[in-house]
Amino acid sequence: MTDPDKPINFIQQVINHDLESGLVDRVITRFPPEPNGYLHIGHAKSICVNFGLAEQYAGGCNLRFDDTNPEKEDEEYVNAIIDDVRWLGFQWQGDICYASDYFDQLYSWAKYLITQGKAYICELNSEDMRAFRGTLTEPGKNSPFRERPALESLNLLEEMKTGQIDEGRMTLRAKIDMASPNINMRDPVMYRIKKMAHQRTGELWNIYPSYDFAHGQEDAIEGVSHSICTLEFAANRPLYEWFVDNLPLPSQPRQYEFGRLNLNYTVTSKRKLKQLVDESYVEGWDDPRMPTISGLRRRGVSPQAIRSFCDSLAVAKTDGVVDMAQFEHFIRDDLNTNASRAMCVINPLLVTLTNYGADKSERFVVAGHPNRDDLADRNLPFGHQIYIDRNDFSEDISLSRKKFKRLVIGDYVRLRSAYIIRADDLIKDDSGEITEIIGSIVDDTVGKDAPEGIRPRGVIHWVSATDCADCTVKIYDRLFNKAAPDADEESFLEHINPNSLTLIEGCKAELGLANASAGDHYQFEREGYFTRDSKSDSLVFNCTIGLRDNWKI
RNA sequence: UGGGGCGUCGCCAAGUGGUUAAGGCACCGGGUUUUGAUCCCGGCAUCGGAGGUUCGAAUCCUCCCGCCCCAGCCA
């Protein structure tokens, strides 16, 4: 799994050092999502880093829900996250962990800190607390409650816990340093009152621990050796360490930060993705245009493509924006080697083959993949009438064969895996639209080179007009038409691409496709990669991504 | 502005005093091809800036410039 040629990243350097020095004997990491939304491609990187490290070092990785704020969290998200991690192919160590499982322990550690004179109940309201905190350039001022006797704080904390104090009236704060240049160290809140039921602990608690008071201790309880998070938590590290140093923890985890993944032409912020869902800009968290794991899955992106992409990313401290094209490369790369080939005519144009009897028919057995015989062969019916794509025919006979490698009247083209045909005539309706092409086959050309004197202009796909499956195809474009939708002042919503979804009905697919199921990947030859939509009962295919298209006029 | 972090090709990114400054994506040429796909060949940077140390610097020092994060009882 580990690429020997891939350079060692800075976290691996730290781990190697910790292992050699004996500081650590087993590498334990963790992926700690808050269940307040669905996982997205950015989380995938974190998942790959954490589970990947555990795998490389034969350690373990925990899946732990950081459920310390019932206000934003929901069981729906918990289940979706579990599904996504599993779908990506990762297995966590032991049982799933929850911060809420540690609420009792956290609470007793809070009391311990009060006893040590290192925490106190503060009655400043949020507005005053902000004022007392100072600013980036000015130090803060001590809370008037800072020196309150430990016993008093202990009693008040108990009252907070049991619901005797109103929300917002009090907090438990760590007594650190109101003059610290690091604002996170200016007596941060450890517990706040939230008289709210928690999806796992119910009505048991009226107070909930803050992220800072919970995270490092959760890591310590679980024996996490390397707690890897994203760059924005770097300023919280001194606080993380302060709790680790001042509490009688079972282990001393260390925090390391790396740059989170950013992709252009999309947003990776749970808050923004939730807004897109809540305000119906998309159909849901799993809308195929969403950069969520579930959206990518429904779109037809494979777990392996996501993992390959994530593995291609550097674990470093630079915060860059990765080009969507890089992700697309890995999607195509995976699909090209794994997707079965098939034919589907998206804009059907009827072709009647005059020299192929209406009562005649054949079946061609065709490979499912050009270089993989483990993928099942296909059975393609052929007959008197077929469909080709309207884009594969042109009335302009002046187009050079180099410029237009498709069908024109009087010239030949190869039907993929079938006959060479010639277009002889066309029929139009009253409005001037072409309704039918009249053509003919060249005998004995299936699976054989073109006979002397006949040079097909190119190869086009087709489907039997009588033996095919009607289907709908959904083509997606980027959700935003600006590379950095959330870069400037105006809302990212201003940059939503109004044409991100194109629905095309009346497409004609080769017969076998009628049995496709969601999760199967196909390459519709000359078009792109598709998968059956998991949310539709009828035959609907989502375009995962188009084939690369290099030709220019 | 106080603190923390980061600046190597259009994008991502190796590089830890001596290399022709990896690799991938994108792009541009050319070849193969019953998918204008795939595949194959080839092209593509002097390292944010200015000084300095050194026989020698992307790598060390100094100053400057730019970008990101922190002033939620969010995570």
XYZ file of C-alpha atoms (C1' of nucleotides) in Angstrom:
628
model
C 0.000 0.000 0.000
C 2.871 2.326 0.766
C 4.656 3.680 -2.262
C 8.378 3.372 -1.580
C 9.079 6.222 -3.971
C 6.774 8.592 -2.199
C 8.668 11.001 -0.002
C 8.170 10.821 3.727
C 5.990 13.667 4.967
C 6.663 15.663 8.112
C 4.241 13.651 10.216
C 5.854 10.413 9.175
C 9.187 11.928 10.145
C 7.825 12.698 13.582
C 6.397 9.206 13.903
C 9.636 7.581 12.811
C 11.468 9.612 15.380
C 8.956 8.799 18.126
C 9.177 5.119 17.316
C 12.972 5.094 17.283
C 13.271 7.024 20.511
C 10.774 4.737 22.165
C 8.444 7.621 22.993
C 5.687 5.712 21.254
C 5.389 1.995 20.699
C 2.174 1.843 18.736
C 0.817 4.466 16.385
C -2.774 5.338 17.193
C -4.582 8.009 15.197
C -8.173 9.034 15.005
C -10.665 10.589 12.640
C -12.863 12.838 14.815
C -15.790 14.297 12.871
C -18.462 16.362 14.519
C -21.796 14.899 13.406
C -23.149 18.212 12.204
C -23.147 17.516 8.479
C -22.072 15.061 5.823
C -18.473 14.254 5.038
C -16.914 15.893 1.993
C -13.837 15.434 -0.140
C -11.799 17.466 2.345
C -12.630 14.972 5.064
C -11.603 12.202 2.699
C -8.067 13.514 2.792
C -8.074 13.552 6.565
C -9.531 10.049 6.616
C -6.865 8.800 4.224
C -4.118 10.455 6.254
C -5.279 9.106 9.594
C -6.306 5.623 8.547
C -3.380 5.485 6.138
C -0.836 6.227 8.845
C -2.377 3.638 11.145
C -2.136 1.087 8.366
C 1.437 1.931 7.389
C 2.652 1.652 10.940
C 0.498 -1.353 11.811
C -1.258 0.697 14.445
C -4.889 1.630 14.711
C -7.236 4.450 13.874
C -10.350 5.291 15.842
C -13.532 6.690 14.424
C -14.646 9.112 17.079
C -17.600 11.436 16.999
C -16.850 14.751 18.582
C -20.407 15.209 19.801
C -19.947 17.973 22.335
C -22.555 20.358 20.952
C -26.087 18.915 20.768
C -27.316 22.139 19.256
C -25.833 21.296 15.867
C -25.573 17.561 15.906
C -27.877 14.846 14.706
C -28.002 11.096 14.492
C -28.653 11.292 10.753
C -25.167 12.680 10.373
C -23.659 10.016 12.586
C -25.083 7.282 10.383
C -24.121 9.004 7.158
C -20.555 9.457 8.364
C -20.248 5.816 9.371
C -21.529 4.749 5.940
C -19.110 7.026 4.157
C -16.020 5.930 6.061
C -16.945 2.316 5.505
C -17.664 2.922 1.825
C -14.246 4.465 1.430
C -12.962 1.119 2.596
C -11.534 1.934 5.986
C -11.936 -0.046 9.162
C -11.594 1.623 12.501
C -10.082 -0.005 15.518
C -12.571 -1.546 17.939
C -15.885 0.134 18.574
C -16.901 3.535 17.346
C -16.007 6.140 19.955
C -18.013 9.136 21.087
C -16.888 12.129 23.066
C -20.170 11.782 24.925
C -18.942 8.459 26.310
C -16.348 10.442 28.226
C -18.645 13.094 29.698
C -18.346 11.679 33.238
C -14.580 11.512 33.058
C -14.363 14.991 31.603
C -16.577 16.281 34.368
C -14.401 14.833 37.090
C -11.313 16.288 35.439
C -13.013 19.647 35.444
C -13.557 19.331 39.186
C -9.934 18.308 39.565
C -8.784 21.483 37.865
C -11.026 23.588 40.110
C -9.544 21.843 43.125
C -6.091 22.646 41.827
C -7.038 26.284 41.586
C -6.793 26.098 37.792
C -10.414 26.592 36.840
C -13.291 28.689 38.078
C -16.921 29.433 37.492
C -17.264 32.763 35.748
C -20.472 34.771 35.737
C -19.516 37.195 33.020
C -22.086 37.208 30.241
C -20.878 36.635 26.716
C -20.669 40.317 25.965
C -18.571 41.087 29.025
C -16.437 38.065 28.498
C -15.586 39.346 25.048
C -14.764 42.766 26.447
C -12.563 41.286 29.167
C -10.762 39.106 26.659
C -8.974 42.056 25.122
C -8.018 42.224 21.472
C -5.226 41.017 19.239
C -3.036 43.841 20.403
C -4.273 44.540 23.918
C -4.122 42.045 26.780
C -7.322 40.983 28.494
C -8.410 41.697 32.037
C -9.005 39.148 34.734
C -12.567 38.159 35.403
C -13.855 39.399 38.771
C -14.783 35.764 39.501
C -11.301 34.473 38.833
C -10.280 34.127 42.451
C -13.492 32.650 43.693
C -12.923 29.816 46.226
C -12.671 26.339 44.745
C -15.484 25.034 46.867
C -17.816 27.707 45.539
C -16.904 26.865 41.955
C -17.392 23.195 42.659
C -20.907 23.798 43.965
C -21.794 26.129 41.151
C -20.547 23.622 38.566
C -22.814 21.007 40.085
C -25.718 23.432 39.914
C -24.924 24.157 36.290
C -24.851 20.472 35.566
C -28.159 19.758 37.240
C -29.939 22.543 35.446
C -30.335 25.011 38.289
C -28.585 27.793 36.405
C -29.935 29.482 33.294
C -28.139 29.232 29.981
C -25.596 31.970 29.463
C -25.395 32.876 33.126
C -22.194 31.007 33.939
C -19.313 29.125 32.395
C -16.451 27.100 33.720
C -13.177 28.637 32.639
C -9.591 27.495 32.790
C -7.401 29.875 34.764
C -4.456 30.418 32.477
C -3.322 33.874 31.381
C -5.498 36.803 30.384
C -2.447 38.574 28.996
C -1.299 35.769 26.745
C -0.497 36.857 23.192
C -2.379 33.716 22.182
C -6.004 34.592 22.699
C -6.924 30.944 23.120
C -5.021 30.975 26.405
C -7.010 33.847 27.901
C -9.034 31.738 30.331
C -10.910 29.674 27.747
C -14.342 28.255 28.418
C -14.365 24.604 29.453
C -18.082 24.116 30.023
C -21.120 26.055 28.935
C -24.736 25.552 29.894
C -26.986 24.113 27.201
C -30.301 22.871 28.469
C -30.710 20.665 25.535
C -31.115 16.954 24.975
C -28.157 15.200 23.452
C -28.778 12.500 20.867
C -26.860 9.980 22.943
C -26.988 11.130 26.564
C -30.528 12.448 26.480
C -31.467 14.835 29.273
C -28.628 13.774 31.531
C -26.523 16.884 31.076
C -27.272 20.575 31.155
C -23.680 21.492 30.475
C -21.422 20.392 27.641
C -17.642 20.552 27.358
C -16.024 22.835 24.810
C -13.886 21.482 22.018
C -10.705 22.600 23.721
C -11.528 20.986 27.018
C -12.603 17.773 25.322
C -10.401 16.962 22.392
C -7.008 16.298 23.932
C -8.538 14.365 26.789
C -10.505 12.230 24.357
C -7.257 11.489 22.590
C -5.574 10.649 25.886
C -8.353 8.290 26.953
C -8.094 6.457 23.668
C -4.327 6.306 23.740
C -4.026 8.328 20.560
C -0.319 8.850 19.958
C -0.518 11.382 17.143
C -3.518 13.659 17.021
C -3.581 15.022 13.502
C -5.762 17.965 12.664
C -5.888 20.822 10.220
C -3.915 24.054 10.279
C -6.583 26.253 11.810
C -6.130 24.403 15.081
C -2.481 25.336 15.389
C -3.323 28.215 17.714
C -5.220 25.781 19.926
C -2.204 23.528 20.377
C -0.791 25.365 23.421
C -4.175 24.933 25.059
C -4.330 21.283 24.063
C -0.950 20.873 25.716
C -1.969 22.845 28.777
C -4.757 20.386 29.538
C -2.491 17.448 28.797
C 0.089 18.870 31.192
C -2.300 19.829 33.958
C -4.556 16.800 34.108
C -3.764 13.270 35.348
C -4.321 11.719 31.925
C -3.677 8.079 31.043
C -1.437 9.129 28.130
C 0.159 12.214 26.628
C -1.005 12.671 23.047
C 0.568 15.299 20.809
C -1.163 17.390 18.200
C 0.149 17.983 14.681
C -1.465 20.137 12.029
C -1.441 19.786 8.262
C -3.019 21.765 5.441
C -6.597 20.892 4.661
C -7.663 20.125 1.116
C -9.192 22.919 -0.899
C -10.518 22.349 -4.401
C -11.357 25.054 -6.877
C -14.840 25.526 -8.318
C -16.451 24.115 -5.205
C -16.800 24.752 -1.492
C -15.676 22.477 1.290
C -17.253 23.898 4.359
C -19.954 21.986 6.146
C -21.722 25.240 6.924
C -21.917 26.222 3.272
C -22.817 22.755 2.073
C -25.592 22.657 4.637
C -26.847 25.977 3.339
C -26.958 24.616 -0.220
C -29.064 21.735 1.067
C -31.287 23.723 3.426
C -32.037 26.369 0.860
C -32.623 23.812 -1.890
C -29.900 24.887 -4.261
C -29.227 21.174 -4.599
C -31.417 18.136 -4.045
C -29.714 17.025 -0.857
C -26.397 16.161 0.713
C -26.002 13.385 -1.833
C -26.788 15.503 -4.856
C -24.282 14.386 -7.500
C -23.019 17.959 -7.821
C -22.016 18.099 -4.174
C -18.393 17.489 -3.148
C -19.706 15.269 -0.369
C -18.658 11.652 -0.205
C -22.271 10.635 -0.666
C -22.654 13.009 -3.608
C -19.532 11.674 -5.255
C -20.740 8.146 -4.675
C -24.092 8.882 -6.311
C -22.267 10.639 -9.106
C -20.320 7.468 -9.810
C -16.911 8.249 -8.374
C -15.352 5.129 -6.904
C -13.791 4.929 -3.443
C -10.524 3.946 -5.053
C -10.492 7.092 -7.181
C -10.992 9.215 -4.085
C -8.248 7.375 -2.245
C -5.798 7.617 -5.125
C -6.483 11.308 -5.377
C -5.999 11.821 -1.654
C -2.798 9.810 -1.714
C -1.503 12.066 -4.462
C -1.910 15.034 -2.156
C 0.871 16.215 0.062
C 0.631 16.192 3.816
C 2.306 19.517 4.468
C 1.709 22.846 6.108
C 0.958 24.830 2.979
C -2.660 25.673 2.376
C -3.132 25.595 -1.334
C -6.029 25.073 -3.663
C -5.883 21.918 -5.706
C -7.091 22.085 -9.268
C -10.297 20.144 -9.878
C -8.552 18.717 -12.937
C -6.240 16.807 -10.647
C -9.190 15.110 -8.962
C -10.777 14.467 -12.337
C -7.611 12.803 -13.532
C -7.819 10.207 -10.776
C -11.527 9.682 -11.387
C -10.894 8.956 -15.058
C -7.817 6.919 -14.336
C -9.757 4.579 -12.085
C -12.828 4.386 -14.279
C -10.797 3.788 -17.422
C -9.293 0.664 -15.962
C -12.368 -0.575 -14.117
C -15.509 0.507 -15.929
C -17.233 -1.826 -18.362
C -17.698 -0.403 -21.825
C -21.168 0.120 -23.220
C -22.927 2.191 -25.835
C -25.645 4.696 -25.251
C -26.956 7.135 -27.810
C -27.766 10.343 -26.035
C -29.323 12.302 -28.907
C -30.824 9.574 -31.090
C -31.081 9.872 -34.862
C -32.673 6.963 -36.682
C -30.677 5.259 -39.422
C -32.416 2.804 -41.746
C -30.101 0.375 -43.461
C -31.704 -0.393 -46.792
C -29.570 -3.370 -47.685
C -30.095 -5.054 -44.331
C -33.417 -6.836 -44.293
C -36.112 -5.678 -41.923
C -36.661 -9.285 -40.946
C -32.996 -9.915 -40.389
C -31.070 -9.534 -37.152
C -27.752 -10.494 -35.595
C -26.160 -10.459 -32.201
C -22.574 -9.449 -31.748
C -20.644 -10.644 -28.759
C -18.412 -7.799 -27.715
C -15.762 -7.466 -25.037
C -16.789 -5.665 -21.869
C -13.412 -3.965 -21.768
C -10.612 -3.589 -24.306
C -7.982 -5.077 -22.032
C -9.710 -6.904 -19.249
C -11.300 -10.229 -19.952
C -12.525 -10.604 -16.390
C -15.321 -8.201 -17.247
C -18.310 -9.874 -18.880
C -18.829 -9.825 -22.635
C -21.768 -7.934 -24.008
C -24.400 -9.095 -26.418
C -25.356 -6.448 -28.947
C -28.447 -6.854 -31.113
C -28.142 -5.421 -34.618
C -30.886 -4.864 -37.139
C -32.490 -2.986 -39.991
C -32.767 0.232 -38.031
C -30.306 1.696 -35.580
C -29.769 4.919 -33.709
C -26.660 7.015 -33.902
C -26.035 10.336 -32.193
C -27.206 13.440 -34.049
C -23.797 14.944 -33.374
C -22.227 12.118 -35.340
C -23.874 13.203 -38.574
C -23.365 16.371 -40.540
C -25.054 17.705 -43.638
C -21.916 19.620 -44.447
C -20.122 17.375 -46.907
C -17.350 19.876 -47.312
C -15.981 18.981 -43.905
C -12.645 17.217 -44.342
C -12.314 13.696 -43.058
C -9.607 14.933 -40.747
C -11.866 17.559 -39.308
C -15.018 15.486 -39.036
C -14.413 11.829 -38.415
C -18.086 10.986 -38.496
C -20.925 10.392 -40.871
C -21.755 12.521 -43.925
C -23.806 11.667 -46.972
C -21.830 9.610 -49.429
C -19.127 8.536 -47.044
C -18.384 5.672 -44.737
C -18.053 5.295 -41.020
C -17.400 2.306 -38.774
C -20.101 1.372 -36.320
C -18.182 0.428 -33.223
C -17.916 -3.354 -32.924
C -20.126 -3.771 -35.987
C -20.412 -2.966 -39.674
C -19.030 -0.194 -41.729
C -21.924 1.780 -43.103
C -22.455 4.501 -45.655
C -24.987 7.320 -45.525
C -26.946 7.570 -48.736
C -29.732 9.994 -48.099
C -31.657 11.805 -45.403
C -35.242 12.656 -44.564
C -36.400 15.893 -42.970
C -39.660 16.914 -41.417
C -41.617 20.081 -42.200
C -39.518 22.164 -39.859
C -36.376 21.074 -41.635
C -35.110 18.844 -38.919
C -33.474 15.624 -39.960
C -35.639 12.720 -38.863
C -33.887 9.834 -40.486
C -30.792 8.805 -42.352
C -30.997 6.307 -45.139
C -27.882 4.194 -45.309
C -26.422 0.861 -46.137
C -23.989 -1.569 -44.609
C -20.814 -2.807 -46.185
C -21.070 -6.567 -46.152
C -18.658 -8.725 -44.227
C -17.006 -5.935 -42.282
C -17.789 -6.986 -38.727
C -14.539 -7.617 -36.913
C -12.611 -7.158 -40.114
C -10.576 -4.430 -41.666
C -12.205 -2.223 -44.216
C -12.117 -3.639 -47.740
C -9.950 -2.083 -50.453
C -11.146 1.292 -51.500
C -13.284 1.988 -48.451
C -11.899 4.236 -45.781
C -14.266 4.921 -42.929
C -13.939 8.461 -41.644
C -14.040 7.249 -38.097
C -15.795 5.089 -35.550
C -19.122 6.002 -34.017
C -21.338 4.349 -31.471
C -24.834 3.103 -32.124
C -27.649 1.042 -30.711
C -30.314 -1.174 -32.272
C -33.501 0.825 -32.757
C -35.723 -2.092 -31.906
C -33.691 -3.778 -29.195
C -32.543 -1.028 -26.900
C -33.454 0.500 -23.568
C -34.925 3.953 -23.190
C -33.219 5.955 -20.516
C -32.606 9.376 -19.098
C -29.155 10.842 -18.729
C -28.081 13.539 -16.316
C -25.027 15.533 -17.223
C -23.409 17.645 -14.536
C -21.264 20.690 -14.743
C -19.405 22.382 -11.910
C -21.666 23.740 -9.177
C -19.920 27.110 -9.205
C -18.682 29.095 -12.133
C -15.970 30.817 -10.167
C -12.704 29.166 -9.184
C -12.870 30.518 -5.647
C -16.603 30.882 -4.942
C -16.050 31.992 -1.377
C -13.053 34.211 -1.940
C -14.543 37.676 -1.898
C -17.132 39.626 -0.019
C -20.287 38.658 -1.869
C -21.953 35.392 -0.970
C -20.706 32.197 -2.549
C -24.309 31.681 -3.622
C -23.834 34.429 -6.193
C -21.492 32.149 -8.071
C -23.714 29.119 -8.404
C -23.678 27.804 -11.941
C -27.288 27.892 -13.165
C -26.512 25.199 -15.723
C -24.942 22.653 -13.432
C -27.512 20.013 -14.345
C -28.678 18.978 -17.818
C -31.373 16.350 -17.982
C -31.708 14.519 -21.261
C -34.638 12.191 -21.797
C -35.228 9.742 -24.583
C -31.710 8.375 -24.719
C -31.195 4.937 -26.174
C -28.975 2.517 -24.326
C -27.726 -0.878 -25.350
C -30.002 -3.571 -23.987
C -27.754 -4.849 -21.230
C -27.761 -1.475 -19.560
C -31.372 -2.005 -18.522
C -30.024 -4.277 -15.797
C -27.445 -1.838 -14.502
C -27.485 -1.117 -10.805
C -26.244 1.832 -8.820
C -22.615 1.300 -7.998
C -21.843 -0.265 -11.386
C -19.563 1.884 -13.460
C -19.776 2.132 -17.217
C -17.949 3.928 -19.898
C -20.443 4.946 -22.537
C -17.984 4.821 -25.368
C -17.041 8.140 -26.905
C -19.099 9.927 -24.240
C -17.934 9.410 -20.704
C -18.365 7.461 -17.532
C -21.807 6.815 -16.138
C -23.505 5.066 -13.282
C -27.124 4.303 -12.618
C -28.752 6.818 -10.308
C -29.529 5.327 -6.934
C -32.522 7.542 -6.277
C -34.544 6.864 -9.432
C -36.773 3.911 -10.148
C -36.682 4.378 -13.905
C -33.527 3.960 -15.945
C -31.514 7.100 -15.164
C -27.779 7.424 -15.618
C -25.612 10.022 -13.958
C -22.622 11.187 -15.901
C -19.706 10.836 -13.529
C -17.325 12.593 -15.867
C -16.870 12.962 -19.581
C -14.057 11.430 -21.550
C -11.130 13.688 -22.182
C -11.771 15.596 -25.321
C -8.668 16.913 -26.992
C -9.770 17.435 -30.527
C -10.163 20.924 -31.731
C -11.682 22.087 -34.978
C -1.850 45.505 14.755
C -0.105 40.874 19.206
C 0.583 35.593 18.396
C 0.939 31.341 15.162
C 1.838 29.339 10.163
C 3.201 29.491 4.982
C 5.766 31.367 0.324
C 9.914 26.259 -5.358
C 6.831 25.860 -13.020
C -0.494 27.884 -14.571
C -2.011 24.056 -10.092
C -0.260 20.329 -6.312
C 4.608 19.261 -4.715
C 9.949 16.829 -3.730
C 14.299 19.134 -2.095
C 17.239 19.645 5.098
C 24.852 23.778 1.704
C 27.708 20.727 -3.955
C 21.569 17.316 -8.091
C 21.357 18.795 -15.346
C 16.024 21.962 -9.255
C 12.178 14.980 -8.661
C 7.250 13.644 -9.724
C 1.898 14.383 -10.733
C -1.988 17.615 -12.926
C -2.693 21.091 -16.890
C -0.757 22.591 -21.433
C 1.987 22.003 -26.321
C 4.124 18.751 -30.164
C 4.439 13.578 -32.404
C 3.222 8.041 -32.742
C -0.315 3.765 -32.062
C -5.582 2.899 -31.966
C -12.635 -0.332 -34.646
C -13.614 4.842 -28.305
C -11.242 12.300 -31.560
C -10.568 7.839 -25.069
C -6.639 4.815 -23.301
C -1.463 3.937 -24.314
C 3.513 5.548 -25.971
C 7.442 9.240 -27.002
C 9.096 14.404 -26.525
C 8.677 19.679 -24.671
C 7.707 22.689 -20.345
C 10.873 26.639 -13.548
C 16.747 28.843 -10.945
C 13.406 28.534 -6.245
C 8.497 35.844 -3.077
C 12.296 40.280 -3.114
C 16.958 42.637 -1.671
C 21.393 42.210 0.749
C 25.016 38.972 3.177
C 27.937 34.288 4.781
C 30.478 30.483 1.706
C 35.076 27.920 -3.080
C 29.748 26.753 -3.611
C 22.755 28.425 -1.315
C 16.197 26.932 -3.136
C 18.728 25.096 1.213
C 22.476 29.386 6.481
C 21.943 34.874 8.305
C 19.534 39.886 7.928
C 15.873 43.021 6.353
C 11.619 43.602 3.290
C 7.023 41.925 0.584
C 2.760 38.757 0.243
C -0.896 35.062 1.824
C -3.549 32.081 5.696
C -5.320 31.218 10.921
C -6.782 33.110 16.121
C -10.583 38.188 19.542
C -17.896 31.757 19.420
C -20.481 30.158 26.104
C -18.604 26.559 17.232
C -15.414 22.616 15.986
